[in-house]
């Protein structure tokens, strides 16, 4: 039986019936299937990959479904072509080859054109892509105004859902997509056509057409990996999601893992504390250096969230607000952020301090809340907690985003800083203060 399982040899020395081959394919690991795919593409004994003409255009790097079925029948010792087609469909469902004009990953025994997937997207890379990656991909498709790249109905619906789910960071996602489109346009037309189809096929596997089998759904092995806090999702384009937004409405696994033991919880807490300490150390070093690259400065313009996440951007925005005599809004927002991270025994007193400083009658740094937010906040203070100011904080954030932040981006201090970084000069703390004073 070991000879049968040795897929590297391909030409079996044992005679096996088609049903055995089907079970064999189902039991194979991705690496073994990839050995088959590698041999199918062999220059001498594989399926001929060619460029074909269609009307006034050329279709590069394709094979026909009939070619693949014939190769499988011959090299896997299958007697019935229908069974070979079924086995090929099982492999296609994993994304190793795909039809160039259809989102349904199956194999047909006819002249339908197929293309092989790039090894970069093979399942052996343990892909569990982010929803932000999918959002970037769909955005790119909307920017490429060609019929072959138009969104299908289900993709348009997914794009709308993602835009709602990632509303606060959508501008950043859009900028990422725009930058990738500019890079793609510099590539050769033929190469770009092949890469576009391979990327589309990757998402057909991980975000399949409704009604198609999803080969990436959670199984027992994936469920066990989810218990390991050290394992993170792999990002296709290098854009990581925030924890609370990692699952969008379009791709939420329905499994429920068992409740962790005390040891599991302790290990996860230890890991998260380690990550938190490492993150703080990095941010403190950035704050000490007070240097901002052009990329960092441009990122502040993506969204208010990006500006506030960066210590230098946050300080610059605060100084801008001070110049407009409206810094109390950001100071209130930051105070509420700190409140959420305080030890529980200090929370109640800090809630009262924030009220006295920003919301009480005659407060030294009074902020402007709408009646609804003020009423909700007043009710919350009857039972003070970390999130007593959630409504007020959200209102102030929207106020800064729609008013102060837009003026900040147009201000001389931000525009001058962009020019300074464009010329390659570093920004020190003294120069930062100087820019603020000159504005």
mmCIF file with all atom_site columns, N, CA and C in Angstrom, residues 51 58 60-61 144 146 148 181-196:
data_model
loop_
_atom_site.group_PDB
_atom_site.id
_atom_site.type_symbol
_atom_site.label_atom_id
_atom_site.label_alt_id
_atom_site.label_comp_id
_atom_site.label_asym_id
_atom_site.label_entity_id
_atom_site.label_seq_id
_atom_site.pdbx_PDB_ins_code
_atom_site.Cartn_x
_atom_site.Cartn_y
_atom_site.Cartn_z
_atom_site.occupancy
_atom_site.B_iso_or_equiv
_atom_site.pdbx_formal_charge
_atom_site.auth_seq_id
_atom_site.auth_comp_id
_atom_site.auth_asym_id
_atom_site.auth_atom_id
_atom_site.pdbx_PDB_model_num
ATOM 1  N N  . UNK A 1 51  ? -0.575  29.317 -25.184 1.00 0.00 ? 51  UNK A N  1
ATOM 2  C CA . UNK A 1 51  ? -1.312  30.556 -25.409 1.00 0.00 ? 51  UNK A CA 1
ATOM 3  C C  . UNK A 1 51  ? -2.214  30.364 -26.617 1.00 0.00 ? 51  UNK A C  1
ATOM 4  N N  . UNK A 1 58  ? -5.326  37.322 -27.232 1.00 0.00 ? 58  UNK A N  1
ATOM 5  C CA . UNK A 1 58  ? -4.630  36.091 -26.907 1.00 0.00 ? 58  UNK A CA 1
ATOM 6  C C  . UNK A 1 58  ? -4.877  35.739 -25.442 1.00 0.00 ? 58  UNK A C  1
ATOM 7  N N  . UNK A 1 60  ? -3.232  33.743 -22.481 1.00 0.00 ? 60  UNK A N  1
ATOM 8  C CA . UNK A 1 60  ? -1.949  33.110 -22.151 1.00 0.00 ? 60  UNK A CA 1
ATOM 9  C C  . UNK A 1 60  ? -2.057  32.028 -21.075 1.00 0.00 ? 60  UNK A C  1
ATOM 10 N N  . UNK A 1 61  ? -1.117  31.081 -21.142 1.00 0.00 ? 61  UNK A N  1
ATOM 11 C CA . UNK A 1 61  ? -0.888  30.091 -20.073 1.00 0.00 ? 61  UNK A CA 1
ATOM 12 C C  . UNK A 1 61  ? -2.149  29.337 -19.668 1.00 0.00 ? 61  UNK A C  1
ATOM 13 N N  . UNK A 1 144 ? -10.482 48.831 -11.484 1.00 0.00 ? 144 UNK A N  1
ATOM 14 C CA . UNK A 1 144 ? -10.007 48.343 -12.770 1.00 0.00 ? 144 UNK A CA 1
ATOM 15 C C  . UNK A 1 144 ? -11.204 48.189 -13.694 1.00 0.00 ? 144 UNK A C  1
ATOM 16 N N  . UNK A 1 146 ? -12.691 47.107 -16.279 1.00 0.00 ? 146 UNK A N  1
ATOM 17 C CA . UNK A 1 146 ? -12.704 46.182 -17.400 1.00 0.00 ? 146 UNK A CA 1
ATOM 18 C C  . UNK A 1 146 ? -13.779 45.133 -17.146 1.00 0.00 ? 146 UNK A C  1
ATOM 19 N N  . UNK A 1 148 ? -13.946 41.975 -17.599 1.00 0.00 ? 148 UNK A N  1
ATOM 20 C CA . UNK A 1 148 ? -13.542 40.721 -16.972 1.00 0.00 ? 148 UNK A CA 1
ATOM 21 C C  . UNK A 1 148 ? -13.311 40.878 -15.483 1.00 0.00 ? 148 UNK A C  1
ATOM 22 N N  . UNK A 1 181 ? -3.051  49.055 -7.159  1.00 0.00 ? 181 UNK A N  1
ATOM 23 C CA . UNK A 1 181 ? -3.448  49.216 -8.562  1.00 0.00 ? 181 UNK A CA 1
ATOM 24 C C  . UNK A 1 181 ? -2.367  49.950 -9.339  1.00 0.00 ? 181 UNK A C  1
ATOM 25 N N  . UNK A 1 182 ? -1.773  50.972 -8.741  1.00 0.00 ? 182 UNK A N  1
ATOM 26 C CA . UNK A 1 182 ? -0.703  51.722 -9.411  1.00 0.00 ? 182 UNK A CA 1
ATOM 27 C C  . UNK A 1 182 ? 0.500   50.829 -9.699  1.00 0.00 ? 182 UNK A C  1
ATOM 28 N N  . UNK A 1 183 ? 0.820   49.939 -8.746  1.00 0.00 ? 183 UNK A N  1
ATOM 29 C CA . UNK A 1 183 ? 1.932   49.011 -8.954  1.00 0.00 ? 183 UNK A CA 1
ATOM 30 C C  . UNK A 1 183 ? 1.599   48.011 -10.053 1.00 0.00 ? 183 UNK A C  1
ATOM 31 N N  . UNK A 1 184 ? 0.372   47.503 -10.050 1.00 0.00 ? 184 UNK A N  1
ATOM 32 C CA . UNK A 1 184 ? -0.039  46.513 -11.048 1.00 0.00 ? 184 UNK A CA 1
ATOM 33 C C  . UNK A 1 184 ? 0.005   47.073 -12.460 1.00 0.00 ? 184 UNK A C  1
ATOM 34 N N  . UNK A 1 185 ? -0.316  48.341 -12.599 1.00 0.00 ? 185 UNK A N  1
ATOM 35 C CA . UNK A 1 185 ? -0.350  48.949 -13.933 1.00 0.00 ? 185 UNK A CA 1
ATOM 36 C C  . UNK A 1 185 ? 1.033   49.048 -14.571 1.00 0.00 ? 185 UNK A C  1
ATOM 37 N N  . UNK A 1 186 ? 2.075   48.938 -13.773 1.00 0.00 ? 186 UNK A N  1
ATOM 38 C CA . UNK A 1 186 ? 3.444   48.992 -14.297 1.00 0.00 ? 186 UNK A CA 1
ATOM 39 C C  . UNK A 1 186 ? 3.904   47.642 -14.826 1.00 0.00 ? 186 UNK A C  1
ATOM 40 N N  . UNK A 1 187 ? 3.143   46.584 -14.550 1.00 0.00 ? 187 UNK A N  1
ATOM 41 C CA . UNK A 1 187 ? 3.522   45.253 -14.990 1.00 0.00 ? 187 UNK A CA 1
ATOM 42 C C  . UNK A 1 187 ? 3.127   45.026 -16.442 1.00 0.00 ? 187 UNK A C  1
ATOM 43 N N  . UNK A 1 188 ? 3.755   44.025 -17.029 1.00 0.00 ? 188 UNK A N  1
ATOM 44 C CA . UNK A 1 188 ? 3.413   43.634 -18.397 1.00 0.00 ? 188 UNK A CA 1
ATOM 45 C C  . UNK A 1 188 ? 1.945   43.214 -18.473 1.00 0.00 ? 188 UNK A C  1
ATOM 46 N N  . UNK A 1 189 ? 1.291   43.536 -19.585 1.00 0.00 ? 189 UNK A N  1
ATOM 47 C CA . UNK A 1 189 ? -0.144  43.275 -19.727 1.00 0.00 ? 189 UNK A CA 1
ATOM 48 C C  . UNK A 1 189 ? -0.467  41.796 -19.574 1.00 0.00 ? 189 UNK A C  1
ATOM 49 N N  . UNK A 1 190 ? 0.335   40.936 -20.200 1.00 0.00 ? 190 UNK A N  1
ATOM 50 C CA . UNK A 1 190 ? 0.090   39.499 -20.114 1.00 0.00 ? 190 UNK A CA 1
ATOM 51 C C  . UNK A 1 190 ? 0.279   38.992 -18.692 1.00 0.00 ? 190 UNK A C  1
ATOM 52 N N  . UNK A 1 191 ? 1.359   39.431 -18.063 1.00 0.00 ? 191 UNK A N  1
ATOM 53 C CA . UNK A 1 191 ? 1.624   39.022 -16.680 1.00 0.00 ? 191 UNK A CA 1
ATOM 54 C C  . UNK A 1 191 ? 0.508   39.492 -15.759 1.00 0.00 ? 191 UNK A C  1
ATOM 55 N N  . UNK A 1 192 ? 0.026   40.716 -15.982 1.00 0.00 ? 192 UNK A N  1
ATOM 56 C CA . UNK A 1 192 ? -1.038  41.264 -15.147 1.00 0.00 ? 192 UNK A CA 1
ATOM 57 C C  . UNK A 1 192 ? -2.332  40.459 -15.303 1.00 0.00 ? 192 UNK A C  1
ATOM 58 N N  . UNK A 1 193 ? -2.614  40.023 -16.523 1.00 0.00 ? 193 UNK A N  1
ATOM 59 C CA . UNK A 1 193 ? -3.822  39.237 -16.764 1.00 0.00 ? 193 UNK A CA 1
ATOM 60 C C  . UNK A 1 193 ? -3.763  37.907 -16.019 1.00 0.00 ? 193 UNK A C  1
ATOM 61 N N  . UNK A 1 194 ? -2.596  37.269 -16.022 1.00 0.00 ? 194 UNK A N  1
ATOM 62 C CA . UNK A 1 194 ? -2.434  35.992 -15.323 1.00 0.00 ? 194 UNK A CA 1
ATOM 63 C C  . UNK A 1 194 ? -2.549  36.182 -13.816 1.00 0.00 ? 194 UNK A C  1
ATOM 64 N N  . UNK A 1 195 ? -1.868  37.201 -13.284 1.00 0.00 ? 195 UNK A N  1
ATOM 65 C CA . UNK A 1 195 ? -1.895  37.458 -11.841 1.00 0.00 ? 195 UNK A CA 1
ATOM 66 C C  . UNK A 1 195 ? -3.302  37.810 -11.359 1.00 0.00 ? 195 UNK A C  1
ATOM 67 N N  . UNK A 1 196 ? -4.037  38.571 -12.167 1.00 0.00 ? 196 UNK A N  1
ATOM 68 C CA . UNK A 1 196 ? -5.419  38.919 -11.797 1.00 0.00 ? 196 UNK A CA 1
ATOM 69 C C  . UNK A 1 196 ? -6.282  37.671 -11.653 1.00 0.00 ? 196 UNK A C  1
#
